[in-house]
mmCIF file of C-alpha atoms in Angstrom:
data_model
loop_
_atom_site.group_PDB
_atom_site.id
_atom_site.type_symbol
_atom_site.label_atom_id
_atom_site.label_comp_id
_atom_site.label_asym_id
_atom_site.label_seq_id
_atom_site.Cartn_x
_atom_site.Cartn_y
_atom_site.Cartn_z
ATOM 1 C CA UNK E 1 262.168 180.727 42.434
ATOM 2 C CA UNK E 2 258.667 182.834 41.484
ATOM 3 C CA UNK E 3 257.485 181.701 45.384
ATOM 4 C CA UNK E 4 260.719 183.040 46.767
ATOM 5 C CA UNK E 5 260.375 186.425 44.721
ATOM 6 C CA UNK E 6 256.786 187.165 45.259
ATOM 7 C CA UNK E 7 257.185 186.269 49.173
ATOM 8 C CA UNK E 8 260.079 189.087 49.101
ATOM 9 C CA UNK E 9 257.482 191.382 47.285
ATOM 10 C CA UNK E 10 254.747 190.340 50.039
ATOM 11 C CA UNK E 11 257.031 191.003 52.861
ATOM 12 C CA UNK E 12 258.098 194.323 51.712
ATOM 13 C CA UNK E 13 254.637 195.195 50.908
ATOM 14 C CA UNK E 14 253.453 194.135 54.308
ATOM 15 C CA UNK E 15 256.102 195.813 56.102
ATOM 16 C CA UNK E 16 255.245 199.099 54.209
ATOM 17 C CA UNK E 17 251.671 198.871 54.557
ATOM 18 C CA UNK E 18 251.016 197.052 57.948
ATOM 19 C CA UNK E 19 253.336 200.517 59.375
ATOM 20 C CA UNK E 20 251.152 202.873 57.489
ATOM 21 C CA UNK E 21 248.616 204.501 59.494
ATOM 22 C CA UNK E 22 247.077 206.118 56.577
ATOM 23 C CA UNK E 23 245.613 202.832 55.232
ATOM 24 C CA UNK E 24 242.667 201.559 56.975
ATOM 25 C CA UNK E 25 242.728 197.872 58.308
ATOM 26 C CA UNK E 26 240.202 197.006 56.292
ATOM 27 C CA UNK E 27 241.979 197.663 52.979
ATOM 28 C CA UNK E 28 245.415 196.173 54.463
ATOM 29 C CA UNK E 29 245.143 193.213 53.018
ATOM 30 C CA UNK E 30 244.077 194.057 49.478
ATOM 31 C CA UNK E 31 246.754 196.811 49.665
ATOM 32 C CA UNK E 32 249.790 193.950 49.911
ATOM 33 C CA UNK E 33 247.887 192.179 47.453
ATOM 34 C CA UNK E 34 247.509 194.944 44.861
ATOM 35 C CA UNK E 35 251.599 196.018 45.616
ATOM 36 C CA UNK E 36 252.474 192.502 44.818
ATOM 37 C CA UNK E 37 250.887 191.830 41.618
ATOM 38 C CA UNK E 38 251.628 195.492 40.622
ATOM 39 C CA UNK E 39 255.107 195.082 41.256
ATOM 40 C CA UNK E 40 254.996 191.735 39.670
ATOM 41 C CA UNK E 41 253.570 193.163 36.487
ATOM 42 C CA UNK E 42 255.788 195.962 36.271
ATOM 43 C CA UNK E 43 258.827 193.198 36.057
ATOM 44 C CA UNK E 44 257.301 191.542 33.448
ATOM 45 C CA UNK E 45 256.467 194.534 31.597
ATOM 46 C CA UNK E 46 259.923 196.232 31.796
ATOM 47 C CA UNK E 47 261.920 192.651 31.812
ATOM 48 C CA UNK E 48 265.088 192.670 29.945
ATOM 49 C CA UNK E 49 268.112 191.349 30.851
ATOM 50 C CA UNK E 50 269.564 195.245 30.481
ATOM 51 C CA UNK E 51 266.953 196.310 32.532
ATOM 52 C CA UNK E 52 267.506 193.690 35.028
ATOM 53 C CA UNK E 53 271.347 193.921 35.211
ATOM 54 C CA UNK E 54 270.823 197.798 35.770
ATOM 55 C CA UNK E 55 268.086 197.373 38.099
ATOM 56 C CA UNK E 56 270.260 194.847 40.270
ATOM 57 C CA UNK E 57 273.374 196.890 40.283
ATOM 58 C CA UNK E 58 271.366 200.067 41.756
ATOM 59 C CA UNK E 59 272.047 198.630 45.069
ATOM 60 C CA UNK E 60 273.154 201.130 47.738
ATOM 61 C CA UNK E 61 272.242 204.290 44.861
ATOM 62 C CA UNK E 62 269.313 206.054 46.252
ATOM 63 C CA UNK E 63 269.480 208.707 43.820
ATOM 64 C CA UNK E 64 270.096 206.426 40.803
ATOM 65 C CA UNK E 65 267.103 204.138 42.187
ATOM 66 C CA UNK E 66 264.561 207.219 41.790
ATOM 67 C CA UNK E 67 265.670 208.441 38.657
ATOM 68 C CA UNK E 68 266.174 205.012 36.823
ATOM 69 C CA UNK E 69 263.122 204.663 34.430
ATOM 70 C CA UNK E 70 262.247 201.142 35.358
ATOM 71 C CA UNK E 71 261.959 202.277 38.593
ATOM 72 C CA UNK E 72 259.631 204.907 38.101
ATOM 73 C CA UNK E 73 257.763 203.023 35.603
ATOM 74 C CA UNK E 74 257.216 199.920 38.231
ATOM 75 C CA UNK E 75 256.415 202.663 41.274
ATOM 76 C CA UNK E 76 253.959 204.223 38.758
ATOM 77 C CA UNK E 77 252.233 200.959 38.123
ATOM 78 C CA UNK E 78 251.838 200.638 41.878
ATOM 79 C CA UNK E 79 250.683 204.063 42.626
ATOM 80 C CA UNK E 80 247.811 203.859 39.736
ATOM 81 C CA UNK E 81 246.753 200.219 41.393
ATOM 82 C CA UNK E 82 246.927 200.953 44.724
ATOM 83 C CA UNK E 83 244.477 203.856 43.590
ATOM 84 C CA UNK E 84 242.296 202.822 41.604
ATOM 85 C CA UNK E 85 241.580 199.382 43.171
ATOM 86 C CA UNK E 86 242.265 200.353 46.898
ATOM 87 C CA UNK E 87 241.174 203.338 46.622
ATOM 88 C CA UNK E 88 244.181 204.777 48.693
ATOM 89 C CA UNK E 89 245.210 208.933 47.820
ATOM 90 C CA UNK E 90 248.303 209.191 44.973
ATOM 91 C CA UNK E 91 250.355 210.477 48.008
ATOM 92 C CA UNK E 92 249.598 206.594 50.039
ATOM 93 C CA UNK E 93 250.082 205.205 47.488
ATOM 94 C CA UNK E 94 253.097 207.214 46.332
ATOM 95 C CA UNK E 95 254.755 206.271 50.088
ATOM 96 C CA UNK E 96 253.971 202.579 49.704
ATOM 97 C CA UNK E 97 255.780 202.639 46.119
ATOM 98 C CA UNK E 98 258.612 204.313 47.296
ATOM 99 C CA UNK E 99 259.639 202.394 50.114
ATOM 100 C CA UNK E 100 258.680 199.017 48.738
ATOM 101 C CA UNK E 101 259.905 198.930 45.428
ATOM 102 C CA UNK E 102 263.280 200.353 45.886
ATOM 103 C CA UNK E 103 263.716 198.062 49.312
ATOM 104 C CA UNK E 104 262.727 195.194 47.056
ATOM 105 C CA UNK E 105 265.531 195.771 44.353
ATOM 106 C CA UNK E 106 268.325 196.427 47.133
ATOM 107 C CA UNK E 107 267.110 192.919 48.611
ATOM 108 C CA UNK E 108 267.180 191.007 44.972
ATOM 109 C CA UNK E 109 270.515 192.783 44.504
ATOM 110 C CA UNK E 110 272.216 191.877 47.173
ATOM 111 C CA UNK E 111 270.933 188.221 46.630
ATOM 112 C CA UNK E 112 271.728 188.418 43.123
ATOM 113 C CA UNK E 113 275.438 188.814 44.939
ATOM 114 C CA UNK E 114 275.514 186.186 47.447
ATOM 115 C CA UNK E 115 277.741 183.266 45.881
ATOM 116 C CA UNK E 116 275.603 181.096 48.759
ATOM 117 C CA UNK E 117 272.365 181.926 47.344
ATOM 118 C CA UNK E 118 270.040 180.544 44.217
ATOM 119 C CA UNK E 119 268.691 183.704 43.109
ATOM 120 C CA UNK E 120 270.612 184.459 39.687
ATOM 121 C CA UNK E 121 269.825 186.720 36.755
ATOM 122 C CA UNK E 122 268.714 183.537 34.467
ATOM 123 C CA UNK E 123 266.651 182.503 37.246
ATOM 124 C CA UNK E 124 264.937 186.087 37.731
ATOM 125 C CA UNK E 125 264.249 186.134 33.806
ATOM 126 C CA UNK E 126 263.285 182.444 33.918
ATOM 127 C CA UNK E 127 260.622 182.805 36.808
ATOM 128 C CA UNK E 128 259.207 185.773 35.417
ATOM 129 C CA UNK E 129 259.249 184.387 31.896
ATOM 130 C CA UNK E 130 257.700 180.526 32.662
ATOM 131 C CA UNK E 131 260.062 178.836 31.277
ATOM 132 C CA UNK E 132 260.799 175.299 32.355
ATOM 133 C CA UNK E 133 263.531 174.395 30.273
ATOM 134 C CA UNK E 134 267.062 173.543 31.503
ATOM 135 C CA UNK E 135 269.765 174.656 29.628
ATOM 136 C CA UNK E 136 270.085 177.585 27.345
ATOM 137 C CA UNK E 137 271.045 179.950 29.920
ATOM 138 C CA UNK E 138 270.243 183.485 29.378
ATOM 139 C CA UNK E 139 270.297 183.880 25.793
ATOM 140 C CA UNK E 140 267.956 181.135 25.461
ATOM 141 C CA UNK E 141 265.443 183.256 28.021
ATOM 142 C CA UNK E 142 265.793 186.202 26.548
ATOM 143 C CA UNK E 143 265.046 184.445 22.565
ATOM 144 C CA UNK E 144 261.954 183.348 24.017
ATOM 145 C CA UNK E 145 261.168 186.371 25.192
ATOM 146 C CA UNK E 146 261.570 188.069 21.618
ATOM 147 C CA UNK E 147 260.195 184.837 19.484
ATOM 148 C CA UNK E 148 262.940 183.189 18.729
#
């Protein structure tokens, strides 16, 4: 499930970046790299299963996507990497964010709605959390996740 999220992330980042004449080729690469692990960082950091319920039913809300804290905090996180270790401008950096990370959670929501597909809440929580176990569901993610 992790491989099939973070090739999502790649392929939105790529798409982003490889169209962006303002990054250089030779920083391309490290650019998708840097929005990937950025963007996988800011999921662990804000995970919840509010925050992921709220995030996954912004589908289709443009203006609830950019003022949704999770959001901004996640685009943030990207902007300050892409930055600092890509050394792309805020305003780059800014356009990568904002095309990639709400294009992302339209994506996971609408798979997160496909009866025919894998993807599932517990699974987002589970891949982003390492757990292994079977069984449990949700409430046994989310009490690892706090200790207990």
């Amino acid at each position: 499930m992790l491989d099939g999220i973070l090739d999502l992330i790649k392929d939105q980042a790529l798409g982003a970046i490889t169209n962006n004449a303002d990054v250089p080729d030779d920083k391309k690469g490290a650019a998708v790299e840097t929005t990937t692990n950025a963007i996988v960082d800011g999921f662990k950091n804000n995970l919840s299963l509010d925050n992921v319920s709220s995030l996954l039913g912004l589908s289709g809300d443009d203006s609830a996507l950019t003022n949704n804290q999770t959001v901004n905090s996640i685009q943030t996180s990207v902007i300050s990497s892409l930055s600092e270790k890509v050394g792309l401008s805020k305003e780059v950096a800014g356009s990568i964010a904002a095309a990639v990370v709400p294009a992302l959670l339209q994506l996971l929501s609408k798979k997160s709605g496909d009866t025919n597909d894998s993807f599932s809440f517990d699974s987002l929580l589970q891949s982003f959390t390492g757990s292994s176990q079977k069984g449990g569901g949700i409430l046994s993610t989310l009490g690892k996740l706090f200790g207990r």
